[in-house]
């Protein structure tokens, strides 16, 4: 279990260490702000969202009110204005663009991960829990066709259901992690000079966080796969109500096939921790490669000003994209098993992913994680673990397209302002 957007930016000490390094891993010295010319190129760090954290690695904001030395005005011997229509105005515009560009780029990435890709998440989960299905939807072509059928028969809400509950799960996860780290010695971030003990304590914190968020994740899963045909108009806090009811044994009545939360702890924590480890390692690896590539291009002095500014934003976004993609693909079979265990016995009615209309009940009788794995392999084959995989392809193709479009737009804006 994991938030849709993995917290790889905290992964294995990336956020803590990247800000403390000088430039690109020591390759470029941090700028001093002793002169007015340097101060003119100063860019403040945008708000803390993905894609805006490392605007210029190693740089710090100059202290407020500290005077800077500059060359005094020498009368007519200096050119007061540039032929470009005013260098001061152009520099100010460029500074404002750089200040908020990271915010806009990161916001576009977040919007894609959490909003634009939500229909892919809905269909992906419905296919995973549908043990009746004869069509596995392993390619994006069949997924697009079934999405069109759902939208035609049930309306747009059929593909956007449960989106509010996914944000609640992310909020509960972040809040639980912060509270546990405050009242325990478990580190929320791993320092650059880590030890096996510190890694173990950090993973223990993640495990406890997944346990706390588990009942809310289960309630959110039900909201995303429940058919819109028989679904009541539930409020945005219904996920919280159902999650608490699942813990204390109250709320909507469930069947006797419902697995107790204790039996769901191991698969939930296993999936969450593995997803976090894989995404963190891949993110660090990709980021290291991109930083070396940037360093080599700067040494060759072949980098344009536009490319230099792009290198300040996009490596982190690309690393996060690669980490999410690889971890989702590697752990897709385990996620299928996890979702089937969470949905069993909840009296959930899902859409028929073979026809695009009608509904089906979930009547599985798995005794646990091992029985679920064996049953899927025997009755549905190996590809039964990959039902709905075509939705993953669409999801990350869409994400890559948005990143590329954002990069083109930002490059155009920079070229017009430099």
CSV table of C-alpha atoms in Angstrom, one decimal:
chain,number,residue,atom,x,y,z
A,1,UNK,CA,0.0,0.0,0.0
A,2,UNK,CA,1.4,3.4,-0.9
A,3,UNK,CA,0.2,6.8,-1.9
A,4,UNK,CA,-0.2,7.2,-5.6
A,5,UNK,CA,2.5,9.6,-5.6
A,6,UNK,CA,5.4,7.8,-3.8
A,7,UNK,CA,7.4,9.8,-1.3
A,8,UNK,CA,10.6,9.1,-3.1
A,9,UNK,CA,11.7,12.7,-2.5
A,10,UNK,CA,12.3,11.7,1.2
A,11,UNK,CA,13.9,8.5,0.0
A,12,UNK,CA,17.1,7.4,1.6
A,13,UNK,CA,18.0,10.9,2.6
A,14,UNK,CA,17.7,12.6,-0.7
A,15,UNK,CA,15.9,15.7,0.5
A,16,UNK,CA,18.2,16.1,3.5
A,17,UNK,CA,21.5,15.7,1.6
A,18,UNK,CA,20.8,17.4,-1.7
A,19,UNK,CA,20.3,20.8,0.0
A,20,UNK,CA,23.5,20.5,2.0
A,21,UNK,CA,25.7,19.7,-1.0
A,22,UNK,CA,27.7,22.5,-2.7
A,23,UNK,CA,26.4,22.8,-6.2
A,24,UNK,CA,26.0,19.7,-8.3
A,25,UNK,CA,27.7,17.3,-5.9
A,26,UNK,CA,30.6,19.6,-5.5
A,27,UNK,CA,31.1,20.1,-9.2
A,28,UNK,CA,30.1,23.8,-9.1
A,29,UNK,CA,30.9,26.1,-6.2
A,30,UNK,CA,28.1,27.9,-4.6
A,31,UNK,CA,27.7,31.5,-5.7
A,32,UNK,CA,28.6,34.3,-3.4
A,33,UNK,CA,26.4,37.4,-3.3
A,34,UNK,CA,29.2,39.9,-2.7
A,35,UNK,CA,28.5,41.9,-5.9
A,36,UNK,CA,25.5,43.5,-7.4
A,37,UNK,CA,26.0,41.5,-10.6
A,38,UNK,CA,25.7,38.2,-8.7
A,39,UNK,CA,22.8,39.5,-6.7
A,40,UNK,CA,21.0,40.2,-10.0
A,41,UNK,CA,21.0,36.5,-10.8
A,42,UNK,CA,19.7,35.5,-7.4
A,43,UNK,CA,16.6,33.4,-7.5
A,44,UNK,CA,14.6,32.5,-4.5
A,45,UNK,CA,13.4,28.9,-3.9
A,46,UNK,CA,9.8,28.3,-5.0
A,47,UNK,CA,7.2,26.7,-2.7
A,48,UNK,CA,8.1,23.2,-1.6
A,49,UNK,CA,6.5,21.0,-4.2
A,50,UNK,CA,8.1,18.3,-6.4
A,51,UNK,CA,10.2,19.9,-9.1
A,52,UNK,CA,10.9,23.1,-7.3
A,53,UNK,CA,13.2,22.1,-4.5
A,54,UNK,CA,16.5,22.2,-6.3
A,55,UNK,CA,16.3,25.4,-8.3
A,56,UNK,CA,20.0,25.9,-7.8
A,57,UNK,CA,21.6,23.2,-5.8
A,58,UNK,CA,23.8,24.6,-3.0
A,59,UNK,CA,22.6,28.2,-3.2
A,60,UNK,CA,21.2,30.1,-0.3
A,61,UNK,CA,19.1,33.3,-0.1
A,62,UNK,CA,21.2,36.3,0.8
A,63,UNK,CA,20.4,37.8,4.2
A,64,UNK,CA,17.8,40.6,4.2
A,65,UNK,CA,19.2,44.1,4.6
A,66,UNK,CA,22.8,43.3,4.0
A,67,UNK,CA,24.2,46.0,1.7
A,68,UNK,CA,26.0,45.0,-1.4
A,69,UNK,CA,29.0,46.7,-3.1
A,70,UNK,CA,28.4,47.8,-6.6
A,71,UNK,CA,30.1,50.1,-9.1
A,72,UNK,CA,29.0,53.7,-8.7
A,73,UNK,CA,27.4,55.5,-11.5
A,74,UNK,CA,30.1,57.3,-13.6
A,75,UNK,CA,28.0,59.6,-15.7
A,76,UNK,CA,27.9,59.5,-19.5
A,77,UNK,CA,30.8,57.1,-19.9
A,78,UNK,CA,28.4,54.2,-19.0
A,79,UNK,CA,25.6,53.0,-21.1
A,80,UNK,CA,22.5,53.6,-19.0
A,81,UNK,CA,20.3,51.4,-21.1
A,82,UNK,CA,20.8,48.4,-23.3
A,83,UNK,CA,19.5,48.2,-26.8
A,84,UNK,CA,17.2,45.4,-25.9
A,85,UNK,CA,14.7,47.8,-24.3
A,86,UNK,CA,15.9,48.0,-20.7
A,87,UNK,CA,18.2,45.3,-19.1
A,88,UNK,CA,16.8,46.0,-15.7
A,89,UNK,CA,13.2,45.3,-16.7
A,90,UNK,CA,14.3,42.2,-18.6
A,91,UNK,CA,16.3,40.9,-15.7
A,92,UNK,CA,13.4,41.5,-13.3
A,93,UNK,CA,11.1,39.6,-15.6
A,94,UNK,CA,13.5,36.7,-15.9
A,95,UNK,CA,13.9,36.6,-12.1
A,96,UNK,CA,10.2,36.4,-11.6
A,97,UNK,CA,9.9,33.7,-14.2
A,98,UNK,CA,12.6,31.6,-12.6
A,99,UNK,CA,11.1,32.2,-9.2
A,100,UNK,CA,7.7,30.7,-10.0
A,101,UNK,CA,8.7,28.3,-12.9
A,102,UNK,CA,9.5,25.5,-10.5
A,103,UNK,CA,6.2,25.9,-8.8
A,104,UNK,CA,4.3,25.7,-12.1
A,105,UNK,CA,6.3,22.7,-13.3
A,106,UNK,CA,5.9,20.8,-10.0
A,107,UNK,CA,2.2,21.7,-9.9
A,108,UNK,CA,1.7,20.2,-13.4
A,109,UNK,CA,3.4,17.0,-12.3
A,110,UNK,CA,1.3,16.7,-9.2
A,111,UNK,CA,-1.9,17.4,-11.2
A,112,UNK,CA,-1.0,14.6,-13.6
A,113,UNK,CA,-0.2,12.1,-10.9
A,114,UNK,CA,-3.2,12.8,-8.7
A,115,UNK,CA,-6.0,14.1,-11.0
A,116,UNK,CA,-5.4,13.5,-14.7
A,117,UNK,CA,-4.3,9.9,-14.2
A,118,UNK,CA,-7.1,9.0,-11.8
A,119,UNK,CA,-9.3,7.2,-14.4
A,120,UNK,CA,-6.4,4.9,-15.1
A,121,UNK,CA,-6.2,4.1,-11.4
A,122,UNK,CA,-9.9,3.4,-11.2
A,123,UNK,CA,-9.9,1.0,-14.1
A,124,UNK,CA,-6.7,-0.6,-13.1
A,125,UNK,CA,-8.1,-1.5,-9.7
A,126,UNK,CA,-11.4,-2.7,-11.1
A,127,UNK,CA,-9.5,-5.1,-13.3
A,128,UNK,CA,-7.3,-6.3,-10.5
A,129,UNK,CA,-10.2,-7.3,-8.2
A,130,UNK,CA,-12.4,-8.8,-11.0
A,131,UNK,CA,-11.7,-12.5,-10.8
A,132,UNK,CA,-14.6,-13.1,-13.2
A,133,UNK,CA,-12.9,-11.3,-16.1
A,134,UNK,CA,-12.1,-13.1,-19.3
A,135,UNK,CA,-10.4,-10.1,-20.9
A,136,UNK,CA,-7.3,-9.1,-18.9
A,137,UNK,CA,-6.8,-5.7,-20.6
A,138,UNK,CA,-3.0,-6.1,-20.8
A,139,UNK,CA,-2.7,-3.5,-23.6
A,140,UNK,CA,-3.8,0.2,-23.6
A,141,UNK,CA,-6.1,-0.3,-26.6
A,142,UNK,CA,-8.6,-2.5,-24.8
A,143,UNK,CA,-8.4,-0.2,-21.8
A,144,UNK,CA,-9.4,2.9,-23.8
A,145,UNK,CA,-12.3,1.0,-25.3
A,146,UNK,CA,-13.6,-0.1,-21.9
A,147,UNK,CA,-13.1,3.5,-20.5
A,148,UNK,CA,-15.3,4.8,-23.4
A,149,UNK,CA,-18.0,2.2,-22.6
A,150,UNK,CA,-18.1,3.2,-18.9
A,151,UNK,CA,-18.2,6.9,-19.7
A,152,UNK,CA,-21.1,6.2,-22.2
A,153,UNK,CA,-23.2,4.1,-19.9
A,154,UNK,CA,-22.5,5.8,-16.5
A,155,UNK,CA,-21.2,9.2,-17.2
A,156,UNK,CA,-17.9,10.9,-16.4
A,157,UNK,CA,-18.3,10.2,-12.7
A,158,UNK,CA,-17.6,6.5,-13.3
A,159,UNK,CA,-14.0,7.3,-14.0
A,160,UNK,CA,-13.4,9.9,-11.3
A,161,UNK,CA,-15.0,8.2,-8.3
A,162,UNK,CA,-13.0,8.0,-5.1
A,163,UNK,CA,-10.5,10.7,-6.0
A,164,UNK,CA,-11.2,12.6,-2.8
A,165,UNK,CA,-10.6,9.5,-0.7
A,166,UNK,CA,-7.1,9.1,-2.3
A,167,UNK,CA,-6.1,12.5,-1.1
A,168,UNK,CA,-7.4,11.7,2.4
A,169,UNK,CA,-5.2,8.5,2.4
A,170,UNK,CA,-2.2,10.6,1.4
A,171,UNK,CA,-3.0,13.1,4.2
A,172,UNK,CA,-3.4,10.4,6.8
A,173,UNK,CA,-0.1,8.8,5.7
A,174,UNK,CA,1.9,12.0,5.9
A,175,UNK,CA,0.2,13.0,9.2
A,176,UNK,CA,0.8,9.6,10.8
A,177,UNK,CA,4.4,9.6,9.7
A,178,UNK,CA,5.0,13.1,11.2
A,179,UNK,CA,3.3,12.3,14.5
A,180,UNK,CA,5.1,9.0,15.0
A,181,UNK,CA,8.5,10.5,14.2
A,182,UNK,CA,7.8,13.3,16.7
A,183,UNK,CA,7.0,11.0,19.6
A,184,UNK,CA,9.6,8.3,18.8
A,185,UNK,CA,13.3,8.3,18.0
A,186,UNK,CA,12.5,6.8,14.6
A,187,UNK,CA,14.1,9.1,11.9
A,188,UNK,CA,11.8,10.5,9.3
A,189,UNK,CA,14.7,11.1,6.9
A,190,UNK,CA,18.0,9.2,6.5
A,191,UNK,CA,21.1,11.3,6.7
A,192,UNK,CA,23.8,11.2,4.0
A,193,UNK,CA,26.1,9.2,6.3
A,194,UNK,CA,23.7,6.5,7.1
A,195,UNK,CA,24.1,3.3,9.1
A,196,UNK,CA,22.2,-0.1,8.9
A,197,UNK,CA,20.6,0.8,12.2
A,198,UNK,CA,19.3,4.1,10.9
A,199,UNK,CA,18.0,2.4,7.8
A,200,UNK,CA,16.1,-0.2,9.9
A,201,UNK,CA,14.6,2.5,12.1
A,202,UNK,CA,13.5,4.5,9.1
A,203,UNK,CA,11.8,1.5,7.5
A,204,UNK,CA,10.2,0.7,10.8
A,205,UNK,CA,8.7,4.2,10.8
A,206,UNK,CA,7.4,3.6,7.3
A,207,UNK,CA,5.9,0.3,8.3
A,208,UNK,CA,4.0,1.8,11.3
A,209,UNK,CA,2.7,4.5,9.0
A,210,UNK,CA,1.3,2.0,6.6
A,211,UNK,CA,-0.4,0.1,9.4
A,212,UNK,CA,-2.1,3.3,10.6
A,213,UNK,CA,-3.3,4.3,7.1
A,214,UNK,CA,-4.3,0.7,6.2
A,215,UNK,CA,-8.1,0.9,7.2
A,216,UNK,CA,-8.4,4.2,5.3
A,217,UNK,CA,-6.6,2.7,2.3
A,218,UNK,CA,-9.1,-0.2,2.3
A,219,UNK,CA,-12.1,2.2,2.4
A,220,UNK,CA,-10.6,4.3,-0.4
A,221,UNK,CA,-10.1,1.1,-2.5
A,222,UNK,CA,-13.8,0.3,-2.1
A,223,UNK,CA,-14.8,3.8,-3.2
A,224,UNK,CA,-12.7,3.6,-6.4
A,225,UNK,CA,-13.9,0.1,-7.5
A,226,UNK,CA,-17.6,0.3,-6.4
A,227,UNK,CA,-19.9,0.6,-9.4
A,228,UNK,CA,-21.5,4.0,-10.0
A,229,UNK,CA,-24.7,2.3,-10.9
A,230,UNK,CA,-25.5,1.2,-7.3
A,231,UNK,CA,-23.4,3.7,-5.5
A,232,UNK,CA,-25.0,6.2,-3.1
A,233,UNK,CA,-23.9,9.8,-3.1
A,234,UNK,CA,-21.3,9.6,-0.3
A,235,UNK,CA,-19.5,12.6,1.2
A,236,UNK,CA,-15.8,13.3,0.9
A,237,UNK,CA,-15.3,12.2,4.6
A,238,UNK,CA,-17.0,8.8,4.0
A,239,UNK,CA,-13.5,7.3,3.7
A,240,UNK,CA,-12.6,8.4,7.2
A,241,UNK,CA,-15.9,7.1,8.6
A,242,UNK,CA,-15.5,3.7,6.9
A,243,UNK,CA,-11.9,3.5,8.0
A,244,UNK,CA,-12.7,4.1,11.6
A,245,UNK,CA,-15.7,1.8,11.4
A,246,UNK,CA,-13.4,-1.0,10.0
A,247,UNK,CA,-11.1,-0.6,13.0
A,248,UNK,CA,-13.8,-0.7,15.7
A,249,UNK,CA,-16.0,-3.2,14.0
A,250,UNK,CA,-18.9,-0.9,13.2
A,251,UNK,CA,-20.3,0.8,10.1
A,252,UNK,CA,-21.5,-1.0,6.9
A,253,UNK,CA,-22.2,-4.7,7.6
A,254,UNK,CA,-19.7,-7.1,5.9
A,255,UNK,CA,-19.9,-10.8,5.1
A,256,UNK,CA,-18.2,-13.5,7.0
A,257,UNK,CA,-15.5,-13.7,4.3
A,258,UNK,CA,-14.1,-10.4,5.4
A,259,UNK,CA,-10.5,-10.8,6.4
A,260,UNK,CA,-9.5,-9.2,9.8
A,261,UNK,CA,-7.2,-6.3,9.7
A,262,UNK,CA,-4.5,-8.3,11.5
A,263,UNK,CA,-4.2,-10.7,8.5
A,264,UNK,CA,-3.8,-7.7,6.2
A,265,UNK,CA,-0.9,-6.1,8.0
A,266,UNK,CA,1.8,-8.2,6.5
A,267,UNK,CA,0.8,-7.9,2.8
A,268,UNK,CA,0.1,-4.2,3.2
A,269,UNK,CA,3.4,-3.4,4.9
A,270,UNK,CA,5.3,-5.6,2.6
A,271,UNK,CA,4.0,-3.9,-0.5
A,272,UNK,CA,4.4,-0.4,1.0
A,273,UNK,CA,8.0,-0.9,2.2
A,274,UNK,CA,9.1,-2.6,-1.1
A,275,UNK,CA,7.5,0.1,-3.1
A,276,UNK,CA,9.3,2.7,-1.0
A,277,UNK,CA,12.7,1.0,-1.2
A,278,UNK,CA,12.5,0.4,-5.0
A,279,UNK,CA,11.4,3.9,-5.8
A,280,UNK,CA,14.0,5.5,-3.5
A,281,UNK,CA,16.9,3.5,-4.9
A,282,UNK,CA,15.9,4.0,-8.6
A,283,UNK,CA,15.3,7.7,-7.9
A,284,UNK,CA,18.8,8.2,-6.4
A,285,UNK,CA,20.3,6.2,-9.3
A,286,UNK,CA,18.6,8.2,-12.1
A,287,UNK,CA,19.3,11.5,-10.3
A,288,UNK,CA,23.0,10.6,-10.1
A,289,UNK,CA,23.2,9.8,-13.8
A,290,UNK,CA,21.4,13.0,-14.7
A,291,UNK,CA,23.7,15.1,-12.5
A,292,UNK,CA,26.8,13.5,-14.0
A,293,UNK,CA,25.4,14.2,-17.5
A,294,UNK,CA,24.8,17.8,-16.5
A,295,UNK,CA,28.2,18.1,-15.0
A,296,UNK,CA,29.9,16.8,-18.2
A,297,UNK,CA,27.9,19.2,-20.4
A,298,UNK,CA,29.0,22.1,-18.2
A,299,UNK,CA,32.6,21.1,-18.4
A,300,UNK,CA,32.4,21.0,-22.2
A,301,UNK,CA,30.9,24.5,-22.0
A,302,UNK,CA,28.3,23.5,-24.5
A,303,UNK,CA,25.2,24.2,-22.4
A,304,UNK,CA,23.0,27.1,-23.3
A,305,UNK,CA,21.5,29.3,-20.6
A,306,UNK,CA,18.0,27.8,-21.4
A,307,UNK,CA,19.4,24.3,-20.9
A,308,UNK,CA,21.1,25.3,-17.7
A,309,UNK,CA,17.9,26.5,-16.2
A,310,UNK,CA,16.0,23.4,-17.4
A,311,UNK,CA,18.7,21.3,-15.6
A,312,UNK,CA,17.8,22.9,-12.4
A,313,UNK,CA,14.2,21.7,-12.5
A,314,UNK,CA,13.7,18.5,-14.6
A,315,UNK,CA,16.2,16.0,-13.2
A,316,UNK,CA,14.2,15.6,-10.0
A,317,UNK,CA,10.9,15.2,-11.9
A,318,UNK,CA,12.4,12.7,-14.3
A,319,UNK,CA,13.9,10.7,-11.5
A,320,UNK,CA,10.6,10.6,-9.7
A,321,UNK,CA,8.8,9.6,-12.9
A,322,UNK,CA,11.2,6.7,-13.4
A,323,UNK,CA,11.0,5.6,-9.8
A,324,UNK,CA,7.2,5.5,-9.8
A,325,UNK,CA,7.1,3.6,-13.1
A,326,UNK,CA,9.6,0.9,-12.2
A,327,UNK,CA,8.2,0.3,-8.7
A,328,UNK,CA,4.6,0.1,-10.0
A,329,UNK,CA,5.6,-2.4,-12.8
A,330,UNK,CA,7.8,-4.6,-10.5
A,331,UNK,CA,5.2,-4.8,-7.7
A,332,UNK,CA,2.1,-5.0,-9.9
A,333,UNK,CA,1.4,-8.7,-9.1
A,334,UNK,CA,1.7,-8.1,-5.4
A,335,UNK,CA,-0.6,-5.1,-5.7
A,336,UNK,CA,-3.2,-7.3,-7.4
A,337,UNK,CA,-3.1,-9.8,-4.5
A,338,UNK,CA,-3.2,-7.0,-1.9
A,339,UNK,CA,-6.3,-5.4,-3.5
A,340,UNK,CA,-8.2,-8.7,-3.6
A,341,UNK,CA,-7.5,-9.3,0.0
A,342,UNK,CA,-8.7,-5.9,1.0
A,343,UNK,CA,-11.9,-6.0,-1.0
A,344,UNK,CA,-12.9,-9.5,0.0
A,345,UNK,CA,-16.1,-9.7,2.2
A,346,UNK,CA,-16.9,-6.0,1.8
A,347,UNK,CA,-20.1,-6.6,-0.3
A,348,UNK,CA,-18.6,-4.5,-3.1
A,349,UNK,CA,-20.3,-4.5,-6.5
A,350,UNK,CA,-18.0,-3.7,-9.4
A,351,UNK,CA,-18.5,-2.9,-13.1
A,352,UNK,CA,-18.2,-5.7,-15.6
A,353,UNK,CA,-14.8,-5.0,-17.3
A,354,UNK,CA,-15.5,-7.4,-20.1
A,355,UNK,CA,-18.7,-5.8,-21.4
A,356,UNK,CA,-18.5,-2.2,-20.2
A,357,UNK,CA,-22.0,-2.4,-18.7
A,358,UNK,CA,-23.7,-4.6,-16.0
A,359,UNK,CA,-22.3,-5.2,-12.6
A,360,UNK,CA,-20.7,-8.1,-10.7
A,361,UNK,CA,-20.4,-9.0,-7.1
A,362,UNK,CA,-17.1,-9.9,-5.4
A,363,UNK,CA,-17.5,-13.3,-3.8
A,364,UNK,CA,-13.9,-14.5,-3.3
A,365,UNK,CA,-13.0,-16.8,-0.4
A,366,UNK,CA,-9.3,-16.5,0.0
A,367,UNK,CA,-7.9,-17.6,3.3
A,368,UNK,CA,-4.9,-15.4,3.2
A,369,UNK,CA,-2.0,-14.1,1.0
A,370,UNK,CA,-0.6,-17.5,0.1
A,371,UNK,CA,-4.0,-18.9,-0.8
A,372,UNK,CA,-4.7,-15.9,-2.9
A,373,UNK,CA,-1.5,-16.3,-4.9
A,374,UNK,CA,-2.0,-20.0,-5.5
A,375,UNK,CA,-5.6,-19.5,-6.5
A,376,UNK,CA,-4.8,-16.8,-9.0
A,377,UNK,CA,-2.0,-18.8,-10.6
A,378,UNK,CA,-4.2,-22.0,-10.9
A,379,UNK,CA,-7.4,-20.4,-12.1
A,380,UNK,CA,-6.3,-17.3,-14.0
A,381,UNK,CA,-2.7,-18.1,-15.0
A,382,UNK,CA,0.4,-15.9,-14.6
A,383,UNK,CA,-1.2,-13.1,-16.5
A,384,UNK,CA,-4.0,-13.0,-13.9
A,385,UNK,CA,-1.6,-11.1,-11.7
A,386,UNK,CA,-1.4,-8.4,-14.5
A,387,UNK,CA,-5.1,-7.7,-15.1
A,388,UNK,CA,-5.5,-4.1,-16.1
A,389,UNK,CA,-1.8,-3.5,-16.8
A,390,UNK,CA,-2.8,-1.5,-19.9
A,391,UNK,CA,-4.0,1.2,-17.6
A,392,UNK,CA,-0.5,1.6,-16.2
A,393,UNK,CA,0.9,2.1,-19.7
A,394,UNK,CA,-1.7,4.8,-20.4
A,395,UNK,CA,-1.1,6.4,-17.0
A,396,UNK,CA,2.7,6.8,-17.4
A,397,UNK,CA,2.5,7.7,-21.1
A,398,UNK,CA,0.1,10.5,-20.1
A,399,UNK,CA,2.5,11.6,-17.4
A,400,UNK,CA,5.5,11.6,-19.7
A,401,UNK,CA,3.6,13.6,-22.3
A,402,UNK,CA,2.7,16.3,-19.7
A,403,UNK,CA,6.3,16.5,-18.6
A,404,UNK,CA,7.4,17.0,-22.2
A,405,UNK,CA,4.8,19.6,-23.0
A,406,UNK,CA,5.7,21.5,-19.8
A,407,UNK,CA,9.4,21.4,-20.7
A,408,UNK,CA,8.6,22.8,-24.2
A,409,UNK,CA,6.5,25.6,-22.8
A,410,UNK,CA,9.1,26.5,-20.2
A,411,UNK,CA,11.9,26.5,-22.8
A,412,UNK,CA,9.8,28.8,-25.0
A,413,UNK,CA,9.3,31.2,-22.1
A,414,UNK,CA,12.9,31.2,-21.2
A,415,UNK,CA,14.0,31.9,-24.8
A,416,UNK,CA,11.7,34.9,-24.9
A,417,UNK,CA,13.1,36.3,-21.6
A,418,UNK,CA,16.8,35.6,-22.0
